[in-house]
GROMACS .gro file of C-alpha atoms in nm:
model
  292
    1MET     CA    1 -13.213   6.509  13.463
    2LEU     CA    2 -12.900   6.346  13.286
    3ILE     CA    3 -12.680   6.527  13.053
    4THR     CA    4 -12.558   6.316  12.809
    5GLN     CA    5 -12.425   6.324  12.437
    6SER     CA    6 -12.515   6.110  12.165
    7ALA     CA    7 -12.247   5.888  12.090
    8GLY     CA    8 -12.100   5.545  12.187
    9LYS     CA    9 -12.054   5.460  12.554
   10PHE     CA   10 -11.684   5.390  12.676
   11LEU     CA   11 -11.741   5.375  13.058
   12LYS     CA   12 -11.513   5.378  13.292
   13ARG     CA   13 -11.484   5.486  13.676
   14ASN     CA   14 -11.612   5.773  13.823
   15SER     CA   15 -11.784   5.813  13.454
   16THR     CA   16 -12.043   6.109  13.592
   17ILE     CA   17 -12.026   6.375  13.810
   18GLN     CA   18 -12.297   6.550  14.024
   19LEU     CA   19 -12.364   6.897  14.020
   20GLY     CA   20 -12.641   6.945  14.287
   21ASN     CA   21 -12.989   6.748  14.153
   22ASN     CA   22 -12.800   6.648  13.812
   23GLN     CA   23 -12.549   6.462  13.690
   24VAL     CA   24 -12.302   6.549  13.404
   25ASP     CA   25 -12.214   6.198  13.194
   26LEU     CA   26 -11.864   6.170  13.119
   27SER     CA   27 -11.876   5.812  12.947
   28ILE     CA   28 -11.746   6.030  12.686
   29PRO     CA   29 -11.548   6.322  12.680
   30VAL     CA   30 -11.718   6.647  12.649
   31VAL     CA   31 -11.643   6.984  12.550
   32MET     CA   32 -11.635   7.265  12.818
   33GLY     CA   33 -11.670   7.648  12.607
   34ILE     CA   34 -11.484   7.876  12.794
   35VAL     CA   35 -11.603   8.260  12.863
   36ASN     CA   36 -11.364   8.508  13.012
   37ILE     CA   37 -11.547   8.853  13.141
   38THR     CA   38 -11.162   8.981  13.141
   39PRO     CA   39 -11.004   9.255  12.980
   40ASP     CA   40 -10.687   9.112  12.941
   41SER     CA   41 -10.700   8.740  12.915
   42PHE     CA   42 -10.417   8.640  12.654
   43TYR     CA   43 -10.648   8.544  12.400
   44ASP     CA   44 -11.010   8.688  12.438
   45GLY     CA   45 -10.914   8.887  12.645
   46GLY     CA   46 -11.178   9.262  12.632
   47LYS     CA   47 -11.435   9.069  12.418
   48MET     CA   48 -11.712   8.954  12.630
   49GLU     CA   49 -11.747   9.266  12.846
   50ASP     CA   50 -12.131   9.338  12.820
   51GLU     CA   51 -12.334   9.111  12.897
   52VAL     CA   52 -12.533   9.096  12.500
   53THR     CA   53 -12.186   8.990  12.359
   54MET     CA   54 -12.170   8.797  12.599
   55LEU     CA   55 -12.461   8.591  12.565
   56LYS     CA   56 -12.459   8.546  12.182
   57ALA     CA   57 -12.110   8.387  12.242
   58VAL     CA   58 -12.303   8.142  12.457
   59GLU     CA   59 -12.547   8.082  12.286
   60GLU     CA   60 -12.325   7.992  11.960
   61MET     CA   61 -12.168   7.771  12.242
   62VAL     CA   62 -12.452   7.581  12.306
   63GLU     CA   63 -12.575   7.542  11.956
   64ASN     CA   64 -12.251   7.374  11.873
   65GLY     CA   65 -12.315   7.115  12.159
   66VAL     CA   66 -12.106   7.243  12.398
   67SER     CA   67 -12.185   7.046  12.783
   68ILE     CA   68 -12.063   7.313  13.029
   69ILE     CA   69 -11.988   7.673  13.040
   70ASP     CA   70 -11.655   7.788  13.210
   71VAL     CA   71 -11.689   8.148  13.323
   72GLY     CA   72 -11.306   8.304  13.411
   73ALA     CA   73 -11.300   8.692  13.540
   74VAL     CA   74 -10.938   8.688  13.624
   75SER     CA   75 -10.691   8.681  13.386
   76THR     CA   76 -10.421   8.338  13.455
   77ARG     CA   77 -10.187   8.411  13.213
   78PRO     CA   78  -9.813   8.437  13.292
   79GLY     CA   79  -9.738   8.785  13.444
   80ALA     CA   80 -10.159   8.912  13.495
   81GLU     CA   81 -10.189   9.144  13.710
   82ALA     CA   82 -10.372   9.031  14.032
   83VAL     CA   83 -10.730   9.160  14.127
   84SER     CA   84 -10.908   9.231  14.425
   85THR     CA   85 -11.172   8.942  14.548
   86LYS     CA   86 -11.458   9.283  14.517
   87VAL     CA   87 -11.341   9.275  14.188
   88GLU     CA   88 -11.373   8.939  14.036
   89LEU     CA   89 -11.705   8.908  14.196
   90GLY     CA   90 -11.836   9.267  14.072
   91ARG     CA   91 -11.731   9.129  13.733
   92LEU     CA   92 -11.828   8.708  13.769
   93LEU     CA   93 -12.146   8.745  13.967
   94PRO     CA   94 -12.373   8.927  13.701
   95ALA     CA   95 -12.210   8.676  13.429
   96VAL     CA   96 -12.341   8.377  13.606
   97GLN     CA   97 -12.673   8.551  13.672
   98ALA     CA   98 -12.674   8.598  13.342
   99ILE     CA   99 -12.575   8.329  13.153
  100HIS     CA  100 -12.777   8.046  13.467
  101LYS     CA  101 -13.096   8.223  13.384
  102ASN     CA  102 -13.086   8.249  12.997
  103PHE     CA  103 -13.012   7.917  12.999
  104PRO     CA  104 -13.051   7.678  13.316
  105GLU     CA  105 -13.001   7.304  13.144
  106ILE     CA  106 -12.645   7.414  13.041
  107PRO     CA  107 -12.394   7.365  13.422
  108ILE     CA  108 -12.165   7.648  13.495
  109SER     CA  109 -11.798   7.635  13.564
  110ILE     CA  110 -11.634   7.919  13.769
  111ASP     CA  111 -11.244   8.014  13.730
  112THR     CA  112 -11.146   8.120  14.006
  113PHE     CA  113 -10.883   8.029  14.309
  114ARG     CA  114 -11.082   8.195  14.590
  115SER     CA  115 -11.312   8.029  14.825
  116TRP     CA  116 -11.516   8.310  14.898
  117VAL     CA  117 -11.604   8.361  14.535
  118ALA     CA  118 -11.727   7.972  14.499
  119VAL     CA  119 -11.947   8.044  14.804
  120ARG     CA  120 -12.066   8.360  14.690
  121VAL     CA  121 -12.188   8.237  14.324
  122VAL     CA  122 -12.298   7.878  14.451
  123ASP     CA  123 -12.558   8.103  14.732
  124GLU     CA  124 -12.649   8.334  14.421
  125ILE     CA  125 -12.740   8.029  14.109
  126GLY     CA  126 -12.628   7.692  14.309
  127PRO     CA  127 -12.428   7.449  14.256
  128VAL     CA  128 -12.111   7.512  13.975
  129ILE     CA  129 -11.794   7.334  13.894
  130VAL     CA  130 -11.499   7.476  14.068
  131ASN     CA  131 -11.233   7.512  13.832
  132ASP     CA  132 -10.908   7.597  14.047
  133VAL     CA  133 -10.540   7.697  13.870
  134SER     CA  134 -10.350   7.681  14.192
  135GLY     CA  135 -10.508   7.352  14.311
  136GLY     CA  136 -10.568   7.498  14.672
  137ILE     CA  137 -10.237   7.611  14.699
  138LEU     CA  138 -10.374   8.019  14.652
  139ASP     CA  139 -10.632   8.007  14.930
  140SER     CA  140 -10.603   7.782  15.184
  141LYS     CA  141 -10.953   7.717  15.255
  142MET     CA  142 -11.026   7.596  14.901
  143PHE     CA  143 -11.060   7.234  15.026
  144GLU     CA  144 -11.264   7.279  15.332
  145THR     CA  145 -11.450   7.450  15.141
  146MET     CA  146 -11.546   7.227  14.878
  147ALA     CA  147 -11.646   6.982  15.118
  148GLN     CA  148 -11.864   7.192  15.283
  149LEU     CA  149 -12.018   7.303  14.974
  150GLN     CA  150 -12.011   6.910  14.804
  151VAL     CA  151 -11.935   7.091  14.423
  152PRO     CA  152 -11.742   6.956  14.151
  153TYR     CA  153 -11.342   7.090  14.210
  154VAL     CA  154 -11.094   7.107  13.926
  155LEU     CA  155 -10.792   7.003  14.065
  156SER     CA  156 -10.487   7.121  13.880
  157HIS     CA  157 -10.187   7.130  13.878
  158ILE     CA  158  -9.899   7.449  13.933
  159GLN     CA  159  -9.575   7.520  13.946
  160GLY     CA  160  -9.459   7.812  14.133
  161THR     CA  161  -9.740   8.099  14.144
  162LEU     CA  162  -9.944   8.301  13.873
  163LYS     CA  163  -9.627   8.576  13.837
  164ASN     CA  164  -9.356   8.385  13.865
  165MET     CA  165  -9.481   7.999  13.746
  166GLN     CA  166  -9.313   8.072  13.409
  167ASP     CA  167  -8.973   8.190  13.514
  168SER     CA  168  -8.759   7.887  13.519
  169PRO     CA  169  -8.999   7.537  13.560
  170GLU     CA  170  -8.791   7.246  13.657
  171TYR     CA  171  -8.851   6.841  13.667
  172THR     CA  172  -8.670   6.613  13.705
  173ASP     CA  173  -8.957   6.374  13.658
  174ILE     CA  174  -9.248   6.567  13.550
  175ILE     CA  175  -9.490   6.251  13.492
  176LYS     CA  176  -9.346   6.142  13.864
  177GLU     CA  177  -9.387   6.471  13.983
  178ILE     CA  178  -9.762   6.596  13.897
  179SER     CA  179  -9.829   6.207  14.024
  180THR     CA  180  -9.734   6.292  14.350
  181TYR     CA  181  -9.854   6.641  14.389
  182PHE     CA  182 -10.191   6.485  14.317
  183ALA     CA  183 -10.195   6.180  14.506
  184GLU     CA  184 -10.111   6.401  14.801
  185LYS     CA  185 -10.402   6.624  14.727
  186VAL     CA  186 -10.643   6.372  14.627
  187LYS     CA  187 -10.610   6.215  14.947
  188LYS     CA  188 -10.701   6.557  15.159
  189LEU     CA  189 -10.971   6.596  14.944
  190ASN     CA  190 -11.178   6.263  14.961
  191LYS     CA  191 -11.036   6.267  15.381
  192LEU     CA  192 -11.196   6.626  15.409
  193GLY     CA  193 -11.533   6.425  15.209
  194VAL     CA  194 -11.496   6.577  14.845
  195LYS     CA  195 -11.637   6.363  14.609
  196ASP     CA  196 -11.650   6.443  14.297
  197VAL     CA  197 -11.232   6.538  14.202
  198ILE     CA  198 -11.146   6.649  13.841
  199ILE     CA  199 -10.749   6.698  13.745
  200ASP     CA  200 -10.584   6.858  13.526
  201PRO     CA  201 -10.246   6.848  13.406
  202GLY     CA  202 -10.237   7.217  13.424
  203PHE     CA  203 -10.027   7.250  13.026
  204GLY     CA  204  -9.866   7.622  13.070
  205PHE     CA  205  -9.915   7.638  13.412
  206GLY     CA  206  -9.474   7.640  13.524
  207LYS     CA  207  -9.392   7.446  13.186
  208ASN     CA  208  -9.215   7.536  12.952
  209LEU     CA  209  -9.258   7.399  12.590
  210ASP     CA  210  -9.071   7.052  12.646
  211HIS     CA  211  -9.232   7.036  12.943
  212ASN     CA  212  -9.604   7.045  12.794
  213TYR     CA  213  -9.505   6.778  12.509
  214GLU     CA  214  -9.385   6.559  12.727
  215LEU     CA  215  -9.702   6.621  12.916
  216LEU     CA  216  -9.898   6.590  12.634
  217ASN     CA  217  -9.711   6.245  12.546
  218ARG     CA  218  -9.783   6.068  12.809
  219LEU     CA  219 -10.148   6.192  12.920
  220ASP     CA  220 -10.277   5.843  12.960
  221ALA     CA  221 -10.024   5.819  13.291
  222PHE     CA  222 -10.281   6.014  13.482
  223LYS     CA  223 -10.578   5.708  13.391
  224VAL     CA  224 -10.412   5.527  13.715
  225PHE     CA  225 -10.635   5.779  13.967
  226GLN     CA  226 -10.933   5.658  13.768
  227LEU     CA  227 -11.056   6.008  13.830
  228PRO     CA  228 -11.208   6.206  13.524
  229VAL     CA  229 -10.904   6.447  13.370
  230MET     CA  230 -10.989   6.767  13.211
  231VAL     CA  231 -10.722   6.993  12.972
  232GLY     CA  232 -10.650   7.250  12.839
  233LEU     CA  233 -10.472   7.328  12.555
  234SER     CA  234 -10.650   7.611  12.366
  235ARG     CA  235 -10.491   7.816  12.148
  236LYS     CA  236 -10.160   7.827  12.439
  237SER     CA  237  -9.827   7.917  12.356
  238MET     CA  238  -9.705   7.575  12.329
  239ILE     CA  239  -9.877   7.581  12.010
  240TRP     CA  240  -9.905   7.875  11.808
  241LYS     CA  241  -9.456   7.893  11.913
  242ALA     CA  242  -9.374   7.555  11.814
  243LEU     CA  243  -9.616   7.650  11.472
  244ASP     CA  244  -9.454   7.992  11.473
  245VAL     CA  245  -9.750   8.134  11.446
  246THR     CA  246 -10.011   8.360  11.664
  247PRO     CA  247 -10.280   8.259  11.934
  248GLU     CA  248 -10.553   8.431  11.723
  249THR     CA  249 -10.419   8.170  11.395
  250ALA     CA  250 -10.368   7.847  11.672
  251LEU     CA  251 -10.721   7.682  11.626
  252ASN     CA  252 -10.557   7.426  11.366
  253GLY     CA  253 -10.275   7.336  11.606
  254THR     CA  254 -10.550   7.289  11.864
  255SER     CA  255 -10.751   7.047  11.713
  256VAL     CA  256 -10.430   6.838  11.673
  257ALA     CA  257 -10.386   6.900  12.027
  258ASN     CA  258 -10.701   6.798  12.136
  259THR     CA  259 -10.761   6.542  11.916
  260LEU     CA  260 -10.385   6.403  12.098
  261ALA     CA  261 -10.488   6.454  12.480
  262LEU     CA  262 -10.838   6.254  12.358
  263LEU     CA  263 -10.662   5.973  12.241
  264GLY     CA  264 -10.457   6.014  12.606
  265GLY     CA  265 -10.757   6.005  12.768
  266ALA     CA  266 -10.885   6.347  12.805
  267ASP     CA  267 -11.271   6.319  12.977
  268ILE     CA  268 -11.294   6.680  12.955
  269LEU     CA  269 -11.139   6.962  12.630
  270ARG     CA  270 -11.132   7.278  12.780
  271VAL     CA  271 -11.180   7.505  12.485
  272HIS     CA  272 -11.238   7.857  12.345
  273ASP     CA  273 -11.305   7.676  12.008
  274VAL     CA  274 -11.678   7.459  12.072
  275LYS     CA  275 -11.721   7.344  11.737
  276GLU     CA  276 -11.388   7.217  11.603
  277ALA     CA  277 -11.340   7.021  11.975
  278VAL     CA  278 -11.686   6.880  11.908
  279GLU     CA  279 -11.607   6.803  11.648
  280ALA     CA  280 -11.310   6.592  11.733
  281VAL     CA  281 -11.462   6.389  12.007
  282LYS     CA  282 -11.689   6.340  11.724
  283ILE     CA  283 -11.427   6.155  11.530
  284PHE     CA  284 -11.266   6.007  11.841
  285CYS     CA  285 -11.575   5.820  11.883
  286GLU     CA  286 -11.564   5.680  11.525
  287ILE     CA  287 -11.223   5.585  11.624
  288LYS     CA  288 -11.351   5.427  11.974
  289ALA     CA  289 -11.651   5.247  11.861
  290SER     CA  290 -11.439   5.053  11.535
  291ILE     CA  291 -11.232   4.867  11.814
  292HIS     CA  292 -11.376   4.510  11.884
   0.00000   0.00000   0.00000
């Protein structure tokens, strides 16, 4: 099975990722829909705690053209309370099982920084994408586990830890420092035999407002890695603070930021609002198709 979206082809190196026997086509940008099974996430905490509500939300995402569902059971907002592996698995496993059962054709990503959680989920439902906001920092076994599982890995940049990352982030040259971070970690992953690596510059993870916008403005610098780039801007503080609104009213700003990210080379948009992101991708594809 080849998972695709209908639009023009803009092929590049590493334009697919392997998920078990299936391929996820990234030759044009795709949308990853966020499903937070948490009581305390910054925007949608507590909204999907029961299975019926969650599956209805996933169904709507599928109808609106989502390509990947990203399920998280631990809030990674700045200052969020830590939860145990047991609690995380207790939330996550039933959710991914239900989504896989009801939407077997949709690739699943799990938002976790724990290698054991990844092992348990793969044992239960098969290959998934592992979206690790810590870039292996919070679990020293994550990289070798990814090599053993042979599943796609989202390598995110973070400065500091989830608890202190927003206290006082500092960079001399943010692009250079993040690029060095990626170069070192991608080398380690490749050496271990991890075949599919997606890089995420980590908007909001150890970055202030100015850092985030410099990163967005220079996103195309990461094309040098010739790896898929994932961007998560959806309703984040860099948008609602700049507009002096709230996360709940930051959808228009999110769409603008997502469009700029696409122009900068983003391959995956990780979002709460799938319909609007898919529309941004379609407009982007029309622009690309008009270039001769």
